[in-house]
Amino acid sequence: MDFSVFLQPAFSGGGTYLDWVLSGIKWTLWVSILAWIIAFTAGSVLGVMRTTRLPLLYVPATVYVEVFRNIPLLVQMFIWYFVLPEVVPKGIGDWLKTGMPMPEFWNAVLCLGFYTASRVAEQVRSGIQSIPKGQTEAGLAMGLTRPQVYRHVLLPMGYRIVIPPLTSEFLTIFKNSSVALTIGVLELTAQARQISEYTFRTFEAFTVATVVYVLITLTVTVAMRALEKKVRVPGYIGSSAK
Amino acid sequence: MIEIRNVSKWYGSFRVLADCTTKVEKGEVVVVCGPSGSGKSTLIKCVNGLEPFQQGDIVVDGISVAAKDTDLPRLRSRIGMVFQNFELFPHMNVTDNISLAQIKVLGRSKEEAVERVHQLLNRVGLSEHAQKYPGQLSGGQQQRVAIARALAMDPIAMLFDEPTSALDPEMINEVLDVMVELAQEGMTMMVVTHEMGFARKVAHRVIFMDEGRIVEDANKEDFFGSPRSDRAQHFLSKILHH
Amino acid sequence: MFTGFDFDVIQRALPYLGQGMLFSLGLTLLSMLGGILLGTLLALMRLSGFGVLNVPAGGYVNLLRSTPLILVIFWFYFLVPLAMKKITGDAYASGIGPFYSALIAFTMFEAAYYCEIIRAGIQSVPRGQVHAAYALGLTYGQAMLQVVLPQAFRNMVPILLTQGIILFQDTSLVYVVGLTDFMGAASKVAQRDGRLVEMYLFAALVYFLFCFSASTFVRRLQAHYSGAR
């Protein structure tokens, strides 16, 4: 077991193998964070749409969620990268294939973002629906309109309730970013695999990758727990008042 | 002030309210009682349109609740409602709970609203708790805040849906005292409750409901003295033994 | 947009795709089984009061839940043969073959997730049940087997099945080690015949139909359970 391999210069130039690891981490973080931004915004909107009674809103949201949830991420990744450029009008398709900068990266971000959005939508929906009906009634009884009730009563509590499952989705995005290697994004897992192929130090390469993922998980978990503490409502346990 | 005309309501094929007709004049206090499942909570929630109804109409201060072009939020802002489970918004402190609708619905400035908050908290005896969160208050205190919240809108009438049913016995009186004061000041009130002591003290009329129908609608002396229906007599004998 | 869309290629490939699907389903079911068994063991270890049991179990679960599945697949795929070489001293030992590597990888990975589901399920059985069992003279083992686990599993069935659906989707990742599951088969046909669009869309459709029906079934099951309560 020889961890010094990371300090050795890479076979194909461009720094040491450690640099490859760092590059992999960089891509993992970029893909995950940008995808999370898409997932959180789109997912929140979709989740709220699913809680309304208007078919115009909840039908498309439900269709979206069911489609994106029931197709494996890998298949979705391939469809974004290989199929989309072929089925859109020729001009756009060509740009996607040759003109767009870093197509693998952007496809990975969009794919992961929209996939995770469907899961975030479900969390947000269940958070809002777990709030007792009486809260909505109290808001309406005061003369608030439904959008006002969402804004002042349902969403503030709903988001607090779903911080734990949303944390889990956020962590999952970091892990799912590894699927991007199948379309050529050189994120951390891909780099670990490459290093093991060049140096035959399989154990060391994969260990480092695993340790990094564990550290990411720990960091995010600690950060989210701090967030949960900060926004906690005094005297409130679970989803019912004392 | 409140006129209920031949109101009927179905949940699917189950008839919840059957041809209910009654009135509450300005300054009157009407108590609605009856066994569980009699529809009394449903009826009172129809008055401010929280529950829709299929037949009949309710007219509040000349405005029809069932009419398609009625501005329901506006109407609701003029009627105060107090719920069995208090339904204070847990993520806001007492002051914010009471000022939310004043600011968002009535358009008062923050200063005006907070001024009113202090007046009302004084009135219900809870001035020291202005910055507390609902989770930090006892049930009786929460319900008094809820009453203050409804009064902050300067309503023309107040609806109470079993306001003391979720309270521990020792806290019932602190809430009833506030309600008695309100009645003595001439507020128009419609109160669903089992507290017959309250009814005897300040009610003008008592309505007895059973299986969705208004079975008795008499003034206080007649109701307690010699109720006409067997059902009402039976019910009274059961609860007055407490 | 769909000019030149070739449905024939799908039809001709059906037998091959069918084999791939059998692979996917087989891997799913076996890993589910293994995962639930190992997961139950881990859950019991985590729930026991003994540090020597619950710390390693907790460590294992947290480690596997922090690691991407692809990386776990790589671990077992590349390192099991190396381990075999070390253990048997035979420099040419080829390990146990890719299918079994994948099976072990999936089982060990899913066990961590099943452990948490089962642990929550066991904890949802009221403490009074355990007390009643002990009061009657049952041992820990008997109380678990006869009283707690049966109730816990009944509560957990919908969630276990849902995790199974997720596992079915995850089996597509064996693509990264070249195994021919359903997605692998579709991909190979796509590349061989140059028909990426048709094959990938078809694959997506098939996965959607399977998973959507399965999750609808689970939803009905859940409704049935909570109705019967």
Coordinates of C-alpha atoms in Angstrom, one line a residue, chain A:
Chain A
M1 CA 0.0 0.0 0.0
D2 CA 1.8 3.0 -1.2
F3 CA 0.1 6.4 -0.9
S4 CA 3.1 8.3 -2.1
V5 CA 1.9 7.5 -5.6
F6 CA -0.1 10.7 -5.5
L7 CA 2.9 12.8 -5.3
Q8 CA 4.4 11.2 -8.5
P9 CA 4.1 13.1 -11.8
A10 CA 1.3 11.8 -13.9
F11 CA 2.0 9.6 -16.9
S12 CA 0.4 11.9 -19.3
G13 CA 1.8 15.1 -17.9
G14 CA -0.1 17.9 -16.2
G15 CA 1.1 17.6 -12.6
T16 CA 1.0 14.9 -10.1
Y17 CA -1.8 12.3 -9.6
L18 CA -2.8 14.4 -6.6
D19 CA -3.7 17.1 -9.1
W20 CA -5.9 14.6 -10.8
V21 CA -7.7 14.0 -7.6
L22 CA -8.1 17.7 -6.9
S23 CA -9.4 18.2 -10.4
G24 CA -11.9 15.4 -9.9
I25 CA -13.1 17.0 -6.6
K26 CA -13.5 20.3 -8.4
W27 CA -15.7 18.8 -11.1
T28 CA -17.7 16.8 -8.5
L29 CA -18.4 20.0 -6.5
W30 CA -19.3 22.1 -9.5
V31 CA -21.7 19.6 -11.0
S32 CA -23.3 18.9 -7.6
I33 CA -23.8 22.5 -6.5
L34 CA -25.1 23.8 -9.9
A35 CA -27.4 20.8 -10.1
W36 CA -28.7 21.4 -6.6
I37 CA -29.6 25.0 -7.4
I38 CA -31.7 23.8 -10.3
A39 CA -33.2 21.0 -8.2
F40 CA -34.1 23.2 -5.3
T41 CA -35.7 25.9 -7.3
A42 CA -37.6 23.7 -9.8
G43 CA -38.4 21.2 -7.1
S44 CA -39.9 23.8 -4.8
V45 CA -42.1 25.2 -7.5
L46 CA -43.2 21.7 -8.6
G47 CA -43.8 20.6 -5.0
V48 CA -46.1 23.6 -4.4
M49 CA -47.9 23.0 -7.7
R50 CA -48.6 19.5 -6.6
T51 CA -50.3 20.7 -3.4
T52 CA -52.8 23.0 -5.1
R53 CA -56.3 21.9 -6.2
L54 CA -56.0 23.4 -9.7
P55 CA -55.5 20.7 -12.4
L56 CA -53.7 23.2 -14.5
L57 CA -51.0 23.2 -11.9
Y58 CA -50.9 19.8 -10.4
V59 CA -51.3 17.6 -13.5
P60 CA -48.2 18.8 -15.3
A61 CA -46.3 18.7 -12.0
T62 CA -47.4 15.1 -11.3
V63 CA -46.5 14.0 -14.8
Y64 CA -43.1 15.6 -14.4
V65 CA -42.4 13.9 -11.1
E66 CA -43.6 10.5 -12.2
V67 CA -41.5 10.6 -15.4
F68 CA -38.3 11.8 -13.8
R69 CA -38.6 9.5 -10.8
N70 CA -39.3 6.2 -12.7
I71 CA -36.4 6.4 -15.2
P72 CA -32.9 5.5 -13.9
L73 CA -30.5 8.4 -13.7
L74 CA -28.1 6.7 -16.1
V75 CA -30.7 6.4 -18.8
Q76 CA -31.7 10.0 -18.3
M77 CA -28.0 11.0 -18.6
F78 CA -27.7 9.2 -22.0
I79 CA -30.9 10.8 -23.2
W80 CA -29.8 14.3 -22.5
Y81 CA -26.4 13.7 -24.0
F82 CA -27.1 11.4 -27.0
V83 CA -30.7 11.7 -27.8
L84 CA -31.6 15.4 -27.2
P85 CA -29.3 16.8 -29.8
E86 CA -30.9 14.4 -32.3
V87 CA -34.5 15.2 -31.7
V88 CA -34.4 18.9 -31.5
P89 CA -34.5 21.1 -34.6
K90 CA -31.3 20.7 -36.6
G91 CA -29.8 24.1 -35.8
I92 CA -30.0 23.7 -32.1
G93 CA -28.9 20.0 -32.3
D94 CA -25.7 21.0 -34.1
W95 CA -24.9 23.7 -31.6
L96 CA -25.4 21.2 -28.8
K97 CA -23.0 18.8 -30.4
T98 CA -20.3 21.1 -31.5
G99 CA -20.8 24.7 -30.6
M100 CA -21.7 24.4 -26.9
P101 CA -18.7 24.7 -24.5
M102 CA -18.2 21.7 -22.1
P103 CA -21.3 19.8 -23.3
E104 CA -20.6 16.8 -21.0
F105 CA -20.5 19.1 -18.0
W106 CA -23.7 21.1 -18.8
N107 CA -25.6 18.0 -19.8
A108 CA -24.6 16.4 -16.5
V109 CA -25.7 19.5 -14.5
L110 CA -29.1 19.8 -16.3
C111 CA -29.8 16.1 -16.1
L112 CA -28.9 15.7 -12.4
G113 CA -30.7 19.0 -11.6
F114 CA -34.0 18.0 -13.2
Y115 CA -33.8 14.5 -11.9
T116 CA -33.3 15.6 -8.4
A117 CA -35.9 18.3 -8.8
S118 CA -38.5 15.5 -9.0
R119 CA -37.4 14.2 -5.6
V120 CA -37.2 17.6 -4.0
A121 CA -40.8 18.2 -5.3
E122 CA -42.0 15.2 -3.4
Q123 CA -40.3 16.3 -0.2
V124 CA -41.7 19.8 -0.4
R125 CA -45.1 18.4 -1.2
S126 CA -45.1 16.1 1.8
G127 CA -43.8 18.8 4.1
I128 CA -46.6 21.2 3.1
Q129 CA -49.3 18.4 3.3
S130 CA -48.1 17.4 6.8
I131 CA -49.2 20.8 8.1
P132 CA -52.6 20.4 9.8
K133 CA -55.5 21.8 7.7
G134 CA -56.4 24.1 10.6
Q135 CA -53.4 26.3 9.8
T136 CA -54.7 26.9 6.3
E137 CA -58.2 27.6 7.7
A138 CA -56.9 30.0 10.2
G139 CA -55.0 31.9 7.5
L140 CA -58.0 32.0 5.2
A141 CA -60.3 33.0 8.1
M142 CA -58.3 36.1 8.6
G143 CA -58.8 37.2 5.1
L144 CA -55.5 36.1 3.6
T145 CA -55.7 34.9 0.0
R146 CA -54.4 31.4 -0.8
P147 CA -51.1 32.6 -2.2
Q148 CA -50.7 34.6 1.0
V149 CA -51.4 31.6 3.0
Y150 CA -48.7 29.7 1.2
R151 CA -46.2 32.5 1.6
H152 CA -46.8 33.3 5.3
V153 CA -48.0 30.1 6.8
L154 CA -47.4 26.9 4.8
L155 CA -44.0 27.4 3.2
P156 CA -42.2 28.8 6.3
M157 CA -43.2 25.8 8.3
G158 CA -43.1 23.4 5.4
Y159 CA -39.4 24.1 4.7
R160 CA -38.4 23.7 8.3
I161 CA -40.1 20.4 8.4
V162 CA -38.3 19.1 5.4
I163 CA -34.8 20.2 6.2
P164 CA -33.8 16.6 7.2
P165 CA -35.0 14.9 4.0
L166 CA -33.7 17.8 1.8
T167 CA -30.3 17.3 3.4
S168 CA -30.5 13.7 2.3
E169 CA -31.3 14.8 -1.2
F170 CA -28.4 17.2 -1.2
L171 CA -26.1 14.5 -0.2
T172 CA -27.5 12.2 -2.8
I173 CA -26.7 14.7 -5.5
F174 CA -23.0 14.5 -4.5
K175 CA -23.1 10.8 -4.9
N176 CA -25.2 10.8 -8.1
S177 CA -22.7 13.2 -9.7
S178 CA -20.5 10.1 -10.2
V179 CA -23.0 8.9 -12.9
A180 CA -21.7 11.8 -15.0
L181 CA -18.6 9.8 -15.6
T182 CA -20.6 7.7 -18.1
I183 CA -20.8 10.7 -20.4
G184 CA -17.2 11.7 -19.9
V185 CA -17.2 14.1 -17.0
L186 CA -13.9 13.6 -15.2
E187 CA -15.3 13.9 -11.7
L188 CA -13.8 12.3 -8.6
T189 CA -14.8 8.7 -9.2
A190 CA -13.7 8.9 -12.8
Q191 CA -10.3 10.3 -11.8
A192 CA -9.9 7.5 -9.2
R193 CA -10.5 4.9 -11.9
Q194 CA -8.1 6.6 -14.2
I195 CA -5.4 6.8 -11.6
S196 CA -5.8 3.1 -10.8
E197 CA -5.5 2.3 -14.5
Y198 CA -2.2 4.3 -14.9
T199 CA -0.6 3.3 -11.6
F200 CA -2.2 0.0 -10.7
R201 CA -2.5 1.4 -7.2
T202 CA -6.2 0.5 -7.2
F203 CA -6.6 0.3 -3.5
E204 CA -5.0 3.7 -2.8
A205 CA -6.9 5.5 -5.6
F206 CA -10.3 4.2 -4.5
T207 CA -9.6 4.8 -0.8
V208 CA -8.8 8.4 -1.4
A209 CA -12.0 8.9 -3.4
T210 CA -14.0 7.2 -0.7
V211 CA -12.5 9.3 2.0
V212 CA -13.3 12.5 0.1
Y213 CA -16.9 11.5 -0.4
V214 CA -17.2 10.7 3.3
L215 CA -15.7 14.1 4.2
I216 CA -18.2 15.8 1.9
T217 CA -21.0 13.9 3.5
L218 CA -19.8 14.9 7.0
T219 CA -19.4 18.5 6.1
V220 CA -22.8 18.8 4.6
T221 CA -24.5 16.9 7.5
V222 CA -22.9 19.2 10.0
A223 CA -23.8 22.3 8.0
M224 CA -27.4 21.3 7.6
R225 CA -27.7 20.4 11.3
A226 CA -26.5 23.9 12.1
L227 CA -29.0 25.3 9.7
E228 CA -31.8 23.3 11.3
K229 CA -30.8 24.7 14.7
K230 CA -30.7 28.2 13.5
V231 CA -34.2 28.2 12.0
R232 CA -35.8 26.1 14.7
V233 CA -39.0 27.5 16.1
P234 CA -38.9 27.8 19.9
G235 CA -41.1 25.3 21.7
Y236 CA -42.0 23.4 18.6
I237 CA -41.5 19.6 18.3
G238 CA -42.3 17.7 15.1
S239 CA -45.4 19.0 13.3
S240 CA -47.8 19.8 16.0
A241 CA -47.7 22.7 18.5
K242 CA -47.4 21.9 22.2

